[in-house]
XYZ file of C-alpha atoms in Angstrom:
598
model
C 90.102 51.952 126.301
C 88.232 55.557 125.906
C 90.258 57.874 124.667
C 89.207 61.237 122.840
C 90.916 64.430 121.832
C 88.095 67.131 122.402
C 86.842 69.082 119.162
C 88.730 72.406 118.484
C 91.761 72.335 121.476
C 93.794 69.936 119.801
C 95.075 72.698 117.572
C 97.471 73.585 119.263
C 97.320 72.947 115.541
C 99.345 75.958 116.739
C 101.811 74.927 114.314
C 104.608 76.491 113.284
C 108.128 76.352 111.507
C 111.722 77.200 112.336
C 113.184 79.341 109.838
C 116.000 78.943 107.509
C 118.604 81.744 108.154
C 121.588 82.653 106.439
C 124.206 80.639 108.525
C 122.401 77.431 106.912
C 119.291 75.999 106.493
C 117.603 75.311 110.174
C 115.374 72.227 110.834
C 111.492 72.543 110.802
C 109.264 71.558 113.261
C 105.242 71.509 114.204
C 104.467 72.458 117.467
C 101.206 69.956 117.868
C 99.480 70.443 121.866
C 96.843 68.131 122.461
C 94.508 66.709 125.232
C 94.132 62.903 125.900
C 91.161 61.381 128.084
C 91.304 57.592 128.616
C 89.079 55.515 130.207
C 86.899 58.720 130.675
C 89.728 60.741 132.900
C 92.543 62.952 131.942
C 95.544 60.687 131.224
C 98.510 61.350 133.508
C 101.563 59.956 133.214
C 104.164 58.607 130.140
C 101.926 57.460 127.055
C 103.507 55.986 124.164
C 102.264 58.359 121.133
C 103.221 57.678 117.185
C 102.330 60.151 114.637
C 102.079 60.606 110.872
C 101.753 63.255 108.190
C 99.462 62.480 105.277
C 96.944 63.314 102.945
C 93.601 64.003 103.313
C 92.340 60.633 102.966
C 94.943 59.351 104.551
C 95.975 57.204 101.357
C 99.781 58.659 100.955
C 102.259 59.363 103.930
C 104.172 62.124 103.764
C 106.579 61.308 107.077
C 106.428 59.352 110.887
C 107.946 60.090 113.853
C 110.127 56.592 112.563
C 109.713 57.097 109.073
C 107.965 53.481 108.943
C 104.709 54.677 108.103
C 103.484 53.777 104.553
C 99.734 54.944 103.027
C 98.455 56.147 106.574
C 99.497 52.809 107.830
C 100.732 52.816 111.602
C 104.427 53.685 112.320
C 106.467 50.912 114.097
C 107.988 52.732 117.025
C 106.395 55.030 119.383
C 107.689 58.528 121.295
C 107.461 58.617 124.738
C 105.847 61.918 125.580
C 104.709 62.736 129.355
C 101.059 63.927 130.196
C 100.010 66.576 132.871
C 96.452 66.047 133.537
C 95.381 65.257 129.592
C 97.407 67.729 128.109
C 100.662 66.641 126.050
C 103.084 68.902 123.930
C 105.376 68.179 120.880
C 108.045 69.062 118.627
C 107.344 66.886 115.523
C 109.791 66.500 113.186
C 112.481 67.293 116.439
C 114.998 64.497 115.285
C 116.721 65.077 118.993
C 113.944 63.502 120.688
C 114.463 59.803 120.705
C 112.225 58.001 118.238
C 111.218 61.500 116.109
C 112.823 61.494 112.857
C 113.325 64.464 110.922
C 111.084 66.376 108.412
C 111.788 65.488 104.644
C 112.749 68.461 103.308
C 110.247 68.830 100.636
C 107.088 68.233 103.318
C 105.832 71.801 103.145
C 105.532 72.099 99.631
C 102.385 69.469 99.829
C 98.979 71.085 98.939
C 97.421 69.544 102.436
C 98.460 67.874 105.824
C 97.048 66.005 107.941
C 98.044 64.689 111.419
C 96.905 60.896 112.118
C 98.061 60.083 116.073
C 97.894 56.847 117.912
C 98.056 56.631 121.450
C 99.153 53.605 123.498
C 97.968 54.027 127.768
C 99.918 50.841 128.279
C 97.042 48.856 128.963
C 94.851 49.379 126.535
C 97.427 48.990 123.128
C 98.104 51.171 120.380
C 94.792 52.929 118.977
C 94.334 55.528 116.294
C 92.510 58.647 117.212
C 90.136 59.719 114.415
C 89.468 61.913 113.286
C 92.389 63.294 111.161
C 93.492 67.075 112.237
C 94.104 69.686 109.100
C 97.537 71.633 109.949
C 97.756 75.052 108.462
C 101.169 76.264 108.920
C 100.904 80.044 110.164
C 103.426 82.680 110.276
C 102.705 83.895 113.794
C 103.365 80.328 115.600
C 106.552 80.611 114.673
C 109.289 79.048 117.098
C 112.690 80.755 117.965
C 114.670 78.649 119.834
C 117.942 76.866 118.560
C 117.829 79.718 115.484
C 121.212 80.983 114.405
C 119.341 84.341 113.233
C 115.907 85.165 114.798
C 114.437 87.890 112.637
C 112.008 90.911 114.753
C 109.560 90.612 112.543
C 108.995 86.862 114.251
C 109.586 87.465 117.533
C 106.327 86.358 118.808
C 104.434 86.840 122.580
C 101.385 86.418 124.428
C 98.874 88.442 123.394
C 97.240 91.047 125.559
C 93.663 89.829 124.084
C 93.729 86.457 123.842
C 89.792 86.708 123.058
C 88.364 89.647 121.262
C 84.680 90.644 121.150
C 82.702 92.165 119.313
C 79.045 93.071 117.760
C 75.796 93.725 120.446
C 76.347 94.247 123.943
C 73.294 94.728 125.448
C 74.194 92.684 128.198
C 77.980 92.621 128.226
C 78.529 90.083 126.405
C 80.941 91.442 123.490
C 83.018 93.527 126.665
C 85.848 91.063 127.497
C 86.630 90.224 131.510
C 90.078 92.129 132.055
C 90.837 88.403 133.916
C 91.298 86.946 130.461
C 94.014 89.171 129.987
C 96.461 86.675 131.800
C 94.656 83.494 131.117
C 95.587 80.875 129.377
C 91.743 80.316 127.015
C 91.842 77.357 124.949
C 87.926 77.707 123.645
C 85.021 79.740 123.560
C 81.118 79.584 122.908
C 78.694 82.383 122.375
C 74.891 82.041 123.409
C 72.301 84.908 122.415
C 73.516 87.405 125.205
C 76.292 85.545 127.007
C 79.712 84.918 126.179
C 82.036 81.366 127.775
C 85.898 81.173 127.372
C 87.279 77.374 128.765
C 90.900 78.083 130.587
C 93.896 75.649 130.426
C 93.014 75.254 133.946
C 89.701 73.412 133.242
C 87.885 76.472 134.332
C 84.967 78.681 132.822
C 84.547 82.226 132.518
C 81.572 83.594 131.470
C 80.606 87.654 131.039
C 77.034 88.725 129.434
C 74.152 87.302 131.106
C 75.025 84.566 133.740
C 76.981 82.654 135.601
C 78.914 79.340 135.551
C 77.795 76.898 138.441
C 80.144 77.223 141.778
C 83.060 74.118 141.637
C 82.800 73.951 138.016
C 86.521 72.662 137.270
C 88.242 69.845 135.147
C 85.956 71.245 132.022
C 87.823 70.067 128.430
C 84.764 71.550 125.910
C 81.974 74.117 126.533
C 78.430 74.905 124.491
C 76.709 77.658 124.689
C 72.843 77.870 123.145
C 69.909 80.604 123.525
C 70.244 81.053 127.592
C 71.743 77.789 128.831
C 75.195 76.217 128.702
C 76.648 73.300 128.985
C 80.498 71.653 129.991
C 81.583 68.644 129.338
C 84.284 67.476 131.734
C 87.298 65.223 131.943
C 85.541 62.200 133.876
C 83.083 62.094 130.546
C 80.074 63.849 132.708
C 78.205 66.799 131.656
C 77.155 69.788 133.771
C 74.470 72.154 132.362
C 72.996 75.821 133.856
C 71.163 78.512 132.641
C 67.392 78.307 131.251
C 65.778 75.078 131.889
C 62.317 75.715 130.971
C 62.604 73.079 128.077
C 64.346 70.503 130.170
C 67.352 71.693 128.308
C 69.691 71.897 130.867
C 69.001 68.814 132.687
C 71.287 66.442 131.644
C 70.207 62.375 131.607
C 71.709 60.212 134.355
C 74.252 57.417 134.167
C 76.562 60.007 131.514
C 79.998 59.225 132.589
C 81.575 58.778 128.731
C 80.879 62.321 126.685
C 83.466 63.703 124.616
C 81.646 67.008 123.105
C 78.286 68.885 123.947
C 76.320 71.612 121.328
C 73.269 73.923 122.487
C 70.160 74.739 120.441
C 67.728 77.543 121.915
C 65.894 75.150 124.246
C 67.730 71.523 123.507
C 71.061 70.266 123.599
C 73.368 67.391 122.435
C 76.002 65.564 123.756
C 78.508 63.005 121.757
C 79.699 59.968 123.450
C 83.218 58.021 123.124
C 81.095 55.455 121.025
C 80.216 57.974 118.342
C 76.387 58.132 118.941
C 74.688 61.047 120.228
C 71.852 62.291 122.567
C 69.838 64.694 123.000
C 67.665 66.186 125.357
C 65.117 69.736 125.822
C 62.362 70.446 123.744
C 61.356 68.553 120.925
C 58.670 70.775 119.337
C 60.440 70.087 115.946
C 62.079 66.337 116.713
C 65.311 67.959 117.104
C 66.013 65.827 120.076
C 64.401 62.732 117.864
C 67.949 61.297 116.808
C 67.744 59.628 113.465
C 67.670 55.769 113.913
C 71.017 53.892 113.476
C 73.177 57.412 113.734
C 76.242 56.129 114.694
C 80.169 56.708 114.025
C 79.595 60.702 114.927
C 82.871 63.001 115.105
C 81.073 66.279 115.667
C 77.738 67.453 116.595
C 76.182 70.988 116.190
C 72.910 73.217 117.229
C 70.555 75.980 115.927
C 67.632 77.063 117.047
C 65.307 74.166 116.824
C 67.789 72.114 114.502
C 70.547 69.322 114.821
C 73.345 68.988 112.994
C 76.114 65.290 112.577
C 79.286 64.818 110.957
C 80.463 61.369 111.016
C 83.687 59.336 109.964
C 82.952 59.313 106.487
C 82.719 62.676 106.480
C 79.152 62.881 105.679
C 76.765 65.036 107.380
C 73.206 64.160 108.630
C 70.995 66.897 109.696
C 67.038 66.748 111.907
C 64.906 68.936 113.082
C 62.947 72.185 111.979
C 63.279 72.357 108.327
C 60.872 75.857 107.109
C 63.808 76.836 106.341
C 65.684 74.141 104.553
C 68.065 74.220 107.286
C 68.024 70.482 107.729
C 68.160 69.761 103.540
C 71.637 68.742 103.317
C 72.642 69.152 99.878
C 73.145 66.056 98.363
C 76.525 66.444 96.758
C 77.919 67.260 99.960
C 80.888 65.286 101.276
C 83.950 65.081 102.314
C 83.605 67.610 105.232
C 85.220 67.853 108.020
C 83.943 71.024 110.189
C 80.018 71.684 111.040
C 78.387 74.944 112.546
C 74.391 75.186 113.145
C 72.962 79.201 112.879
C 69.821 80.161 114.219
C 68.218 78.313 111.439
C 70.868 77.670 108.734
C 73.642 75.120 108.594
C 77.772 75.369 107.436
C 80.247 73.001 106.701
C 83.827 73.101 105.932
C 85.092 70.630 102.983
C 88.299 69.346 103.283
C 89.393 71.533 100.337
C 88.844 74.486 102.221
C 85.865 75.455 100.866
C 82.290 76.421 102.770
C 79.025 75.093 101.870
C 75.726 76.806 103.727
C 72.132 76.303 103.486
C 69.000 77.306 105.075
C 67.737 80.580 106.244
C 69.063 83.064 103.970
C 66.825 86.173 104.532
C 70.291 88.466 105.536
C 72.307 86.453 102.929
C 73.872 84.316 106.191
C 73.304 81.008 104.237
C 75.094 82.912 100.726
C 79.083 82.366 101.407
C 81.131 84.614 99.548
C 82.563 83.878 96.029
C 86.433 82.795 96.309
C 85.643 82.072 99.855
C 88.914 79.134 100.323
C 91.373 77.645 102.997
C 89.361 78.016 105.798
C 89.225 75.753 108.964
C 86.191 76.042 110.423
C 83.317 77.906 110.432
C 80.253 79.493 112.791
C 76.656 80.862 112.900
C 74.743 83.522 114.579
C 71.402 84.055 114.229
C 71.541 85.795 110.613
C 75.347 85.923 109.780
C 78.054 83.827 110.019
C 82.004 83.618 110.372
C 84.597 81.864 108.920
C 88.249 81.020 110.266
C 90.923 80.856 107.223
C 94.203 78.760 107.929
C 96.265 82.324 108.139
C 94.565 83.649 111.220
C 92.283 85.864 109.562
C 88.327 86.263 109.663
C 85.689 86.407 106.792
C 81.983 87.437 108.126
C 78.894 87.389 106.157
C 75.233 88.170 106.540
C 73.436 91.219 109.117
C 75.597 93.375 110.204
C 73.070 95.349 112.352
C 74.955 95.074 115.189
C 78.131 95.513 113.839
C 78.632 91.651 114.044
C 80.129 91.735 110.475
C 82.832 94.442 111.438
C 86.010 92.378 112.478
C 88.025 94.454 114.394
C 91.832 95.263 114.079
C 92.392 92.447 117.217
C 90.915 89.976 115.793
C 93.808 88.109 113.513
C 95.893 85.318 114.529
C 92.937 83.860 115.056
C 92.603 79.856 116.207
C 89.153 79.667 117.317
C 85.833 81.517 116.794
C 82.312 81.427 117.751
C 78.967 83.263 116.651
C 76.117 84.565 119.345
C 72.894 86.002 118.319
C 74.138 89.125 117.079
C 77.891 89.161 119.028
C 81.229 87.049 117.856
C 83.856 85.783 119.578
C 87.624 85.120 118.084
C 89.686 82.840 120.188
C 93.523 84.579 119.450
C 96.988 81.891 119.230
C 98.770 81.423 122.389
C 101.543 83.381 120.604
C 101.397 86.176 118.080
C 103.696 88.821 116.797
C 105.002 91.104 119.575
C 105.590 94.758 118.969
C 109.027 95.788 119.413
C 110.238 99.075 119.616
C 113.410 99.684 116.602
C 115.986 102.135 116.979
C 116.727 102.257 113.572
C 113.257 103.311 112.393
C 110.425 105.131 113.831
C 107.855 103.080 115.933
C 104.031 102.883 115.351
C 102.247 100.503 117.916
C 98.778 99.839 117.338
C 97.279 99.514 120.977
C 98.270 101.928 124.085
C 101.747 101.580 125.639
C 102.571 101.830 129.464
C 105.704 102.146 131.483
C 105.389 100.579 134.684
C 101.104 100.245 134.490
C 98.897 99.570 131.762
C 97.954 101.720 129.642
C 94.336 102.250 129.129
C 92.434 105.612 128.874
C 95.695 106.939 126.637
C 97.969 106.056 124.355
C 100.821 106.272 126.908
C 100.742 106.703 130.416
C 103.542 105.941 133.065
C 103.576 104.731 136.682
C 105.866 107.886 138.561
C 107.263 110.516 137.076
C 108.620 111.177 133.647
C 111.653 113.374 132.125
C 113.549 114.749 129.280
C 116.998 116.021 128.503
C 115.235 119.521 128.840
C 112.683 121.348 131.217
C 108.971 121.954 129.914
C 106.608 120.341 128.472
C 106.427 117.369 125.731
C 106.568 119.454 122.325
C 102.904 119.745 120.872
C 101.951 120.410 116.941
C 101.881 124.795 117.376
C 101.410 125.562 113.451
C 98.940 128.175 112.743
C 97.875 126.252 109.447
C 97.000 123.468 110.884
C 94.237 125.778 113.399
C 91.032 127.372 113.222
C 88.790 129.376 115.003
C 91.172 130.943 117.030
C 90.472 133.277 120.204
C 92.439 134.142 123.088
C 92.131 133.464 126.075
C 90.313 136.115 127.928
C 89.019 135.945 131.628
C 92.064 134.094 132.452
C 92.134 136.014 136.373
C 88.946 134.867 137.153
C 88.952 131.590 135.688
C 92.243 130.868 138.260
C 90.451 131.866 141.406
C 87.794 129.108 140.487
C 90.701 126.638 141.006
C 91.488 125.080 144.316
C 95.381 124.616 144.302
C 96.126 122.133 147.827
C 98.624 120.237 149.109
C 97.895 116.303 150.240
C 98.935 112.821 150.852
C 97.916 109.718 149.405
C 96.208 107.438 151.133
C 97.693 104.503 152.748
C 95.795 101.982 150.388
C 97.093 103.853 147.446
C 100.616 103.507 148.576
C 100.551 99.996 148.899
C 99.282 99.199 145.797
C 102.282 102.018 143.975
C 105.332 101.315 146.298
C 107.228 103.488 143.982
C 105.306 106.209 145.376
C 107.113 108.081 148.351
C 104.696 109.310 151.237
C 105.111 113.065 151.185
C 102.862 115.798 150.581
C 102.285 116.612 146.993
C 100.979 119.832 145.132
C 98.489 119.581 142.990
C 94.022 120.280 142.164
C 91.520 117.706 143.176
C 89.937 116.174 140.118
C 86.231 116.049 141.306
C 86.639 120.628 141.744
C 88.762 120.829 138.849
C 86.079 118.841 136.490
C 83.908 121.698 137.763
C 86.201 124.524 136.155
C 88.067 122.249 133.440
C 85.870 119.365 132.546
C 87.109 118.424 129.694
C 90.364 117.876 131.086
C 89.498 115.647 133.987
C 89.260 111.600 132.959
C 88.951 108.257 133.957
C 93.074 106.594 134.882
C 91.796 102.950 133.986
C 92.388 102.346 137.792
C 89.736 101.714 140.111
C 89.411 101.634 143.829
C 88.406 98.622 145.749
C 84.452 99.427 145.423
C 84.776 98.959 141.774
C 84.778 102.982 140.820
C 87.030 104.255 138.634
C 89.736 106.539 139.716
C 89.952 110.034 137.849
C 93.244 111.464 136.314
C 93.402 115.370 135.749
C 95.733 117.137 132.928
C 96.430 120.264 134.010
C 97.954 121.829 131.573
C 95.293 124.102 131.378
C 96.762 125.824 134.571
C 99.622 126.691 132.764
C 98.462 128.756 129.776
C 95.763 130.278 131.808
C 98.534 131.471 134.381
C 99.757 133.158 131.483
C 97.348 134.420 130.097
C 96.541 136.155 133.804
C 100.253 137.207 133.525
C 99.840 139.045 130.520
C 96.521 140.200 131.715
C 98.009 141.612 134.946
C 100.607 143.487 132.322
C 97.932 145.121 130.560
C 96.550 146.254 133.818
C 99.535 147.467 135.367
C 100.393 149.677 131.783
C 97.012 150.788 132.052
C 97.640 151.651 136.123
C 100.695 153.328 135.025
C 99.384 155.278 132.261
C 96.367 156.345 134.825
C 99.488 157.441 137.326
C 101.725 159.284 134.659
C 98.524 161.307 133.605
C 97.649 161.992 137.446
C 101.236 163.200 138.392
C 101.108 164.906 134.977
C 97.958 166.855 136.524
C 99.222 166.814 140.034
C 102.382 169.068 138.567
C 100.340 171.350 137.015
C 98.340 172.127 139.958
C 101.860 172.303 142.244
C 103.310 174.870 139.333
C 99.649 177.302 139.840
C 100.089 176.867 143.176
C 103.589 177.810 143.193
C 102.901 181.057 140.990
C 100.451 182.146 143.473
């Protein structure tokens, strides 16, 4: 039987806890997702799945879904959990599912846990899949349901950016698709100017330079190297695109049984269901030379010219370029159990949390920062590199010339990351802390908010119209100490007649996409003649019109303190007619009274 969970979308390692509350202590549970291939297809159907918490050498059990399972030994009974296409979802420790026993009630105060999962197809028989997965328990995968008291503050939601980008975008590639927005991502890869993102759906989105192939579907991991990418899908075979001027992206015949795929600069690797690897593209530096008798392989990585192994005994074998020292694994090195290749430096994750690197160190990318601990897993560009800590949050090391060292305010919650040339990618949790308005404090959101549209060139906009208790306008900070430079506004007359005040309709596109809009004729400037009198007031909406062009948005407020201003300087004329009429029908009596005495 071939069965594999694929690298990095197991974790669903989303895992999270009910909370005690104060009606009485509520039960805690793991929400564990996974992905299950057998016989080189996505399972479908009922599989018969047993699972165990232990250690990290799997020497001491901790609990089973039957409570039978003694030093990582195999639990008797089995949960029957269905399977859509691969992909499987649990409740551990949910004692209302039949054959799931509780959690002890001391579990979480272990140092380390480990998930061990067998998997019976019903053909095949029971079979453990290796290797062990590290939980991390994190606040923001919390779970509210069946909760006698659900606290705000872990109320949790999709997130808007279930990817965020950042560092050089010369070609796009740290500027998110707005498609991702509603997608369910499960992975992502970063090559030197492109950016990948693997959907729930088995589909591939990739921004920067490039494109996936046409058809590309049923993809369960993704690898992305200097300019040419690679999928590996759910019937084991591998497609490739991009650069093939190495032969890097033309994958061997006869693959039917790969499980995971890395990309150097011009070669790439693929790991089979037996553990051994190949490799294929340029071989200038025997990367694609595969060390004789490499076998039992769990993960594979690639830099530059470089190859990188980790296998079951958590050893790690490295070929390849070496000016660098990239391929020198250090010889104290073990117990790993994450790998990442930079351009020409290597990282690995101990299962102690702590980060090893060596290699290339000219921007201090191969130098991991003291106190560096409880991290995951682990990435490299082409001079810095990333790590993932078990609550959500980033550490970056190495050039920042780009700005790739500069995590941005998105990027926590984090489940997944990967390193470009100079760009990074962080891979968000399918659920993270929502922002909810309180009534009984005041409210500070962090991104833009929208009512009925979203909100993207301010930091609130609404779909329609908008009131108050009270005519005017919203209230605006007035206080002369908090102004400078100060003039008034002069020319106010002639600055009006530049402005073209019409009346219109929408257009019947634009009404179907805002039904809430009635078709009337409206009052009001057009933006493109009003930019030419009050430019700075005339912006981009965030919407655009079917050609791609983005549809402008006026504030014309403007009008209003400049009408006015004209007011007042109409005032000061009139006074200034009436003085001029007063002194003329002072004159024009004069002249009557000489007249008269004549």
């Amino acid at each position: 039987m071939k069965r594999f969970i694929p690298y990095g979308s197991l974790v669903g390692l989303l895992l999270g806890a009910f909370l005690g509350t104060a009606v009485g202590e509520t039960p805690r549970l793991l929400n564990h997702q996974g992905r299950m291939i057998a016989n080189g297809t996505a399972f479908d159907g009922v599989g018969q799945f047993k699972f165990a918490l232990v250690n990290a050498d799997g020497s001491e059990s901790y609990w089973s879904n039957d409570g039978t399972s003694a030093a990582g030994s195999e639990p008797t009974a089995a949960v029957s959990l269905s399977v859509d296409r691969g992909l499987y979802a649990v409740l551990l420790g949910d004692a209302n599912l039949t054959g799931m026993t509780a959690f002890p009630s001391d579990l979480f105060q272990q140092g380390e846990l480990w998930l061990r999962v067998w998997f019976n197809d019903g053909v095949n028989g029971s079979q453990q899949i290796v290797p062990d997965q590290r939980l991390a328990t994190v606040p923001y995968a919390m779970t509210a349901s069946r909760v006698d008291q659900v606290l705000l503050d872990d109320v949790v939601a999709r997130p808007l950016d279930p990817v965020v980008a950042w560092g050089s975008n010369s070609s796009g590639q740290a500027t998110t698709p707005s498609s991702l927005e509603s997608a369910e991502v499960i992975a992502v890869a970063a090559g030197a100017e492109a950016s990948l993102a693997l959907l729930g759906d088995g589909t591939v989105v990739q921004w920067g330079s490039g494109t996936p192939p046409g058809g590309l579907t049923d993809v369960i991991g993704i690898a992305a190297g200097a300019s040419h990418f690679l999928a590996v899908k759910s019937d084991g075979t591998v497609v490739a695109w991009g650069d093939n001027s190495y032969s890097q992206a033309t994958v061997p015949g006869g693959i039917t049984d790969a499980i995971a795929v890395a990309a150097g600069e011009k070669h790439s690797l693929i790991l089979h269901e037996d553990r051994t690897v190949t490799a294929f593209g340029d071989n200038t530096f025997q990367q694609t030379s595969i060390p004789g008798g490499l076998t039992d392989v769990v993960a594979i990585a690639a830099g530059a010219d470089h190859s990188l192994a980790l296998k079951l005994d958590e050893t790690v074998v490295a070929w390849g370029r070496n000016q660098a020292g990239q391929i020198t694994v250090p010889p104290t090195l073990s117990s790993v159990q994450g790998i990442a290749a930079g351009s020409h430096h290597s990282l690995a994750v101990r299962d102690d949390g702590s980060v090893v690197a060596w290699g290339w160190d000219i921007a201090g990318q191969a130098t991991v920062p003291s106190g560096l601990s409880g991290v995951t897993d682990v990435a490299g560009g082409y001079a810095f590199s990333m790590a993932l800590k078990e609550d959500g949050s980033l550490v970056t090391w190495g050039d920042n010339t780009s700005l790739q060292l500069d995590v941005p305010e998105a990027a926590k919650n984090v489940v997944g990351i990967a390193a470009g040339n100079d760009h990074a990618l962080a891979l968000r949790a399918p659920l993270v802390p929502a922002e909810i308005a309180r009534l009984d404090q005041p409210n500070r959101f962090t991104r833009n908010l929208g009512v009925g549209r979203d909100a993207v060139a301010n930091a609130f906009e609404v779909e329609g119209n908008a009131s108050k208790s009270t005519a005017g306008n919203w209230l605006a900070n007035s206080d002369r100490r908090i102004k400078t430079d100060i003039q008034p506004v002069s020319g106010a007359l002639e600055k009006l007649d530049e402005v073209n005040l019409v009346e219109f309709r929408y257009t019947g596109e634009f009404l179907e996409e805002h039904p809430d809009i009635m078709d009337r004729r409206y009052l009001n400037v057009i933006a493109q003649e009003f930019a030419g009198v009050f430019p700075e007031h005339v912006q981009m909406s965030g919407e655009t019109l079917p050609d791609g062009s983005g549809v402008l948005q006026v504030d014309t407020y403007p009008l209003t303190i400049y009408s006015a201003a004209a007011v007042q300087e109409l005032h000061l004329e009139l006074k200034k007619k009436d003085a001029e009429i007063d002194e003329l029908r002072g004159r024009l009596e004069a002249i009557e009274r000489a007249l008269a005495k004549e």
